[in-house]
Structures are given as structure tokens and as C-alpha cells.
Amino acid sequence: WSSDVCSSDLEQAKKRATICHVYHHALHDRFTEARDLLLMSHIQEVIYDVDDITTMIMFNRMMVQLGMCAFREGRIWEAQQCLTEICSSRVRELLAQGMSMGRYSDKTPEQEKAEKRRQVPYYQHINLDLLEACHLISAMLLEVPNIAAASVGGTDNRRFRPISRSFRKYQDIYSHQVFTGPPEQTRDHIMRASNALSKGDWKTCVDLCTCLEVWNLVPGEGAAESIKAMLASKIKLEGLRTYLFAFSPQYESLSLSQLCAMFEMSKNEVHSVVSKMIINRELLASWDQPTETIVLRKTEPSPIQLAALQFSEKAVHLVE
């Protein structure tokens, strides 16, 4: 019996050591090393079977730090995957940085005392405004083009399922407000920025996202400026994709030079973005190389073609 206890304690110590190691890599902007160590350890597969709440809190803090590291490096999809589960619910409790003080709390006095003892010291807190900014901006850059693509008539909406349900909930609440004043909180800035991005107004979106004061909390010399430059480039790219999704039905052709001027991007960048959209069948168009224009096709796929596309997608999933 004692040997079983020792082995379980050893396994728990190994898990905590690995979590601290991943946290250390993420804290110093080594995302690739942190991700590889996390995947090789397989902690994420067994963490929810662990009865130790302290280890789960350490895991939550590690995942948040890993997502913020991915965001700083411009890995938007990875940042969204790391942050979405924790940021969509009670963040303070999951990170042990606060307690729910509900009037009708069903916790016993002993459970409340135990939760207070698990609270992280203030100097170890992760700034929640900075965390919310990283999460919502990552969701915005993924969801706004996704929503624009799904709203175009004739597309197969099953290809554009929601990526971040919490972002869509916040955007729905913001859009149904009778009066929206000047943005004050971080969430207000990002919701207004998402509305501007959905209309193709990428400059307003950049101004709203880069004016946030939380970027000054990122440690490192020049870290705030590098994040702002990364955001500007990402917003330009997603703004171009959103514009093509939303307004391509109104055009018969688009000039490459005009798109470069609108989004302040080079010809190679615009050509790369549009070509990827055409290859992935997100945009029904073709290139006219001599005139450097995008010729848009109005033909919608027939029911047989749609059925064939759905069949091929199911076959791919079956093969996987």
C-alpha cells in the first residue's frame, strides 16, 4: 500500500514539474518548445481525471500562458485553441485569482476555506484584461471572416461552423444594444473593432485594437510595438478576406492594384491571399494574369455538385 502511495505522489510530482516547465517556456516566448513538451507529456489527456484541484489550477494557468505566448508570436489559431475553453467560463475561479461570491452559493464553509487557501498570491496574478484582449482579438480574426463567408448566399454553411461561441455571444449582445457609447472597456473596443472589420474598414479596426493600454503590460523591451505591428498585418489580411467574402457578389471583376491600395499590401501578399481562397473554393473566381484582375463567377453549384462536395468531405472524415 505504501509503494502505491509513493508511486502516485511521484506521478503527481512529475505532472507538476512538466506543467511548470511548459509554463516557463511559454513565459519566455518559446512556444514551439512549450507545445512539443506538452504534447509529448500527454497531460492534457488525463488532467481532468486527476482529483488534485491544485494540479488542475496549475494546468489552467499553464494553458493561459501558452495561449498568450502564441498570440505574441502571431499564431492566432493556436492562441484561440489554448484560450477558448478557459476564457469562456469563470476565469477568476479557474485561475485561482478570485472566488464567486454569489448570494445563493451552495458551497459549505469548509469548501470556501479550502478555496481561499488555494488562491494565488497577487504578485503571481495573470492580468485578466490582457488575457481577455488576447482571447477576443484571436476570436475576432477567425470569426469575422467566417461569419462573412457564411452569410454569402449559395455557400455551404456547414463549412463555416462557429469557432468561438463566446465571441459570437458578446457580438450579438453588442449589436442588439439600443445605444452604444464610446468604448471604455477592453471588450467594448474589440466589439466595435469587429463591426468595423466586418465592413472592410480595417484602419478603424487597427486603431481600436492598438490603442488598448493593456499592451504596455507585456514584459520585454519593444514588446508592445511588436504586438501592434503584428496586429496591423493580421487585421489587413483578414480584412481583405472579409471584404472579398462580403462584397464579391457585387463585382464582376476586381483589380489587383486597387486591392493593394485599399489594404496597403504588396501585390505578392494580395495574390497569395486570393489564390489560397480560390484553391480552397472559398472564392468562386479565377486570375486574369495579363490584366492582373480577379474575374468572379456568379454560377452557384448545382444540387448534384453540392451533394458530391458533401460526400467527399464525409469520405475525408472517414479516412481520417
XYZ file of C-alpha atoms in Angstrom:
320
model
C 0.000 0.000 0.000
C 2.818 2.402 0.825
C 4.509 1.725 -2.525
C 1.266 2.633 -4.340
C 1.089 5.907 -2.417
C 4.703 6.724 -3.244
C 4.179 5.974 -6.949
C 1.065 8.159 -7.076
C 2.927 11.010 -5.369
C 5.785 10.591 -7.835
C 3.402 10.748 -10.805
C 1.784 13.857 -9.384
C 5.201 15.473 -8.877
C 6.139 14.630 -12.483
C 2.930 16.211 -13.780
C 3.516 19.392 -11.793
C 7.158 19.591 -12.870
C 6.168 19.234 -16.542
C 3.467 21.901 -16.158
C 5.985 24.290 -14.583
C 8.470 23.539 -17.379
C 5.888 24.303 -20.086
C 4.863 27.471 -18.202
C 8.500 28.596 -18.093
C 8.947 28.100 -21.853
C 5.705 29.991 -22.594
C 6.666 32.836 -20.266
C 9.872 33.381 -22.268
C 8.198 33.218 -25.728
C 9.374 29.718 -26.616
C 6.061 28.470 -27.943
C 7.364 25.608 -30.074
C 9.331 24.064 -27.190
C 6.382 24.507 -24.795
C 3.881 22.977 -27.230
C 6.104 19.999 -28.056
C 6.755 19.282 -24.376
C 3.033 19.477 -23.589
C 2.074 17.151 -26.439
C 4.773 14.598 -25.575
C 3.747 14.534 -21.903
C 0.041 13.810 -22.743
C -1.004 15.736 -19.634
C -3.968 17.318 -21.413
C -5.465 13.858 -21.942
C -5.510 12.862 -18.261
C -5.689 16.169 -16.402
C -9.474 16.039 -15.956
C -9.214 12.595 -14.345
C -6.949 13.972 -11.622
C -8.611 14.580 -8.262
C -5.993 17.132 -7.180
C -7.527 20.603 -7.701
C -4.175 22.375 -7.230
C -2.704 20.494 -10.197
C -5.722 21.429 -12.331
C -5.265 25.106 -11.400
C -1.600 24.880 -12.419
C -2.676 23.307 -15.723
C -5.215 26.106 -16.368
C -2.604 28.785 -15.697
C -0.139 26.989 -17.964
C -2.668 26.804 -20.831
C -3.474 30.505 -20.479
C 0.208 31.430 -20.523
C 0.757 29.178 -23.563
C -2.115 30.856 -25.416
C -0.774 34.332 -24.658
C 2.666 33.221 -25.860
C 1.131 32.011 -29.128
C -0.670 35.343 -29.506
C 2.558 37.308 -29.009
C 4.173 35.241 -31.777
C 1.240 35.840 -34.140
C -0.073 32.246 -34.010
C -3.731 33.243 -33.894
C -5.289 29.797 -34.369
C -3.103 28.208 -31.666
C -3.853 31.087 -29.284
C -7.586 30.621 -29.808
C -7.353 26.879 -29.197
C -5.443 27.368 -25.941
C -7.599 30.172 -24.543
C -11.148 29.426 -25.643
C -12.050 26.785 -23.056
C -10.812 28.686 -20.004
C -11.824 32.188 -21.107
C -15.372 31.115 -21.963
C -16.333 30.465 -18.337
C -15.361 31.559 -14.813
C -11.826 32.754 -15.468
C -11.090 34.012 -11.942
C -12.014 30.726 -10.324
C -10.225 28.557 -12.892
C -7.013 30.564 -12.399
C -7.460 30.782 -8.589
C -7.409 34.575 -8.747
C -10.809 35.142 -7.168
C -13.928 33.493 -5.805
C -17.556 33.570 -6.847
C -19.374 35.496 -4.131
C -22.873 34.552 -5.213
C -25.749 35.096 -2.856
C -27.045 31.574 -3.336
C -23.718 29.765 -3.274
C -24.039 26.069 -2.479
C -20.533 25.770 -1.010
C -20.063 24.730 2.566
C -17.862 26.828 4.904
C -15.140 24.148 4.705
C -15.174 24.277 0.886
C -14.916 28.069 0.933
C -11.963 27.938 3.321
C -10.218 25.361 1.123
C -10.820 27.536 -1.947
C -9.388 30.575 -0.176
C -6.261 28.612 0.711
C -5.793 27.723 -2.983
C -5.832 31.365 -4.107
C -2.710 32.520 -5.927
C -0.765 35.448 -4.395
C -1.425 38.783 -6.055
C 2.098 39.139 -7.452
C 1.544 35.896 -9.417
C -1.755 37.017 -10.966
C -2.219 36.964 -14.742
C -3.784 40.246 -15.851
C -7.358 39.440 -16.857
C -7.729 42.465 -19.166
C -4.661 41.390 -21.136
C -5.973 37.826 -21.212
C -9.386 38.974 -22.476
C -7.756 41.128 -25.167
C -5.677 38.189 -26.462
C -8.688 35.856 -26.441
C -11.228 38.183 -28.080
C -8.851 39.550 -30.738
C -7.846 35.993 -31.694
C -11.523 35.067 -31.916
C -12.288 38.221 -33.924
C -9.600 37.488 -36.529
C -11.008 33.986 -37.014
C -14.733 34.580 -36.643
C -15.330 37.784 -38.644
C -14.216 36.250 -42.000
C -16.038 33.053 -41.018
C -19.303 34.937 -40.414
C -18.896 36.908 -43.663
C -18.335 33.698 -45.632
C -21.358 32.002 -44.069
C -23.607 34.972 -44.835
C -22.950 34.817 -48.590
C -25.802 33.099 -50.372
C -25.143 29.810 -52.059
C -22.238 28.700 -49.879
C -22.321 25.519 -47.866
C -22.761 26.902 -44.350
C -21.632 23.659 -42.739
C -18.078 24.555 -43.752
C -18.289 27.730 -41.647
C -19.327 26.494 -38.230
C -18.783 28.775 -35.206
C -15.207 28.854 -33.982
C -15.767 30.852 -30.781
C -19.275 30.756 -29.339
C -18.368 33.192 -26.559
C -17.242 35.805 -29.118
C -20.475 35.371 -31.079
C -22.472 35.789 -27.866
C -20.667 39.033 -26.999
C -21.062 40.337 -30.549
C -24.767 39.505 -30.561
C -25.270 41.361 -27.267
C -23.306 44.361 -28.543
C -25.182 44.526 -31.874
C -28.599 44.428 -30.142
C -27.861 47.363 -27.853
C -30.104 50.365 -28.483
C -27.309 52.847 -27.840
C -23.569 52.186 -27.887
C -21.427 54.950 -26.476
C -17.678 55.398 -26.865
C -15.790 52.216 -25.974
C -14.448 52.142 -22.440
C -13.547 48.571 -21.547
C -11.362 46.164 -23.491
C -14.349 44.159 -24.676
C -16.110 47.291 -25.975
C -13.068 48.242 -28.065
C -12.851 44.773 -29.629
C -16.589 44.516 -30.341
C -16.525 47.871 -32.135
C -13.381 46.794 -33.965
C -15.106 43.602 -35.128
C -18.012 45.634 -36.525
C -15.560 47.810 -38.445
C -13.673 44.772 -39.744
C -16.893 43.128 -40.949
C -17.452 46.197 -43.171
C -13.909 46.103 -44.550
C -12.815 49.157 -42.535
C -9.504 47.693 -41.400
C -7.952 51.056 -40.435
C -10.575 51.712 -37.741
C -10.140 48.143 -36.535
C -6.367 48.608 -36.244
C -6.782 51.899 -34.365
C -9.218 50.359 -31.868
C -7.091 47.266 -31.246
C -3.723 49.007 -30.981
C -4.896 51.822 -28.698
C -5.511 49.413 -25.807
C -3.352 50.217 -22.789
C -3.015 46.553 -21.829
C -0.238 46.055 -24.402
C 2.045 48.107 -22.134
C 1.757 45.309 -19.557
C 3.525 42.809 -21.839
C 7.064 42.351 -20.489
C 10.079 42.911 -22.688
C 11.626 45.869 -24.451
C 9.625 46.814 -27.539
C 7.031 44.096 -26.886
C 4.062 46.485 -27.196
C 5.291 47.842 -30.549
C 5.872 44.349 -31.955
C 2.356 43.266 -30.912
C 0.828 46.342 -32.541
C 2.750 45.711 -35.769
C 1.660 42.054 -35.744
C -1.977 43.068 -35.191
C -1.863 45.564 -38.048
C -0.588 42.939 -40.508
C -3.072 40.288 -39.345
C -6.022 42.698 -39.470
C -5.075 43.779 -43.013
C -5.001 40.171 -44.156
C -8.293 39.200 -42.508
C -9.844 42.488 -43.624
C -9.043 41.591 -47.231
C -10.561 38.121 -46.824
C -13.670 39.560 -45.149
C -14.086 42.168 -47.890
C -13.875 39.528 -50.603
C -16.344 37.268 -48.790
C -18.860 40.024 -48.110
C -18.723 42.122 -51.292
C -17.566 39.792 -54.075
C -21.199 39.148 -55.216
C -21.431 42.869 -56.136
C -18.425 42.713 -58.500
C -17.745 41.130 -61.850
C -14.001 41.696 -61.583
C -11.522 43.225 -59.151
C -8.229 44.902 -59.923
C -5.161 43.671 -58.076
C -3.701 47.164 -57.840
C -6.958 48.511 -56.386
C -6.957 45.870 -53.629
C -3.301 46.654 -52.895
C -4.160 50.336 -52.498
C -7.235 49.667 -50.353
C -5.451 47.406 -47.876
C -1.899 48.793 -48.176
C -0.459 45.398 -49.039
C 2.045 44.349 -51.672
C 0.982 42.574 -54.851
C 2.587 39.322 -53.731
C 0.663 39.370 -50.427
C -2.702 40.050 -52.072
C -2.017 37.487 -54.805
C -1.151 34.875 -52.181
C -4.318 35.516 -50.117
C -6.650 35.456 -53.134
C -5.004 32.372 -54.630
C -5.435 30.445 -51.363
C -9.120 31.419 -51.259
C -9.597 30.236 -54.856
C -7.783 26.932 -54.213
C -9.849 26.272 -51.073
C -13.049 27.070 -53.006
C -13.831 29.921 -50.648
C -13.985 32.312 -53.607
C -15.518 31.407 -56.982
C -13.058 33.301 -59.163
C -10.043 32.984 -61.434
C -6.994 35.099 -62.223
C -6.629 37.031 -65.474
C -2.854 37.356 -65.430
C -2.309 39.819 -68.373
C -4.617 42.443 -66.870
C -3.919 41.492 -63.204
C -7.612 41.217 -62.361
C -9.750 38.722 -60.457
C -12.670 37.529 -62.578
C -15.567 36.494 -60.338
C -18.015 33.780 -61.357
C -21.684 34.024 -60.456
C -22.508 30.376 -61.068
C -23.641 28.569 -57.963
C -23.026 24.839 -57.533
C -25.911 22.629 -58.535
C -27.589 20.270 -56.016
C -25.629 17.357 -57.506
C -22.348 19.268 -57.104
C -23.229 20.155 -53.514
C -24.051 16.515 -52.794
C -20.713 15.475 -54.332
C -18.843 18.008 -52.179
C -20.610 16.785 -49.045
C -19.850 13.185 -49.975
C -16.157 13.976 -50.486
C -15.978 15.735 -47.090
C -17.582 12.722 -45.377
C -15.136 10.429 -47.172
C -12.199 12.520 -45.931
C -13.505 12.364 -42.360
C -13.997 8.612 -42.700
C -10.417 8.179 -43.941
C -9.094 10.261 -41.032
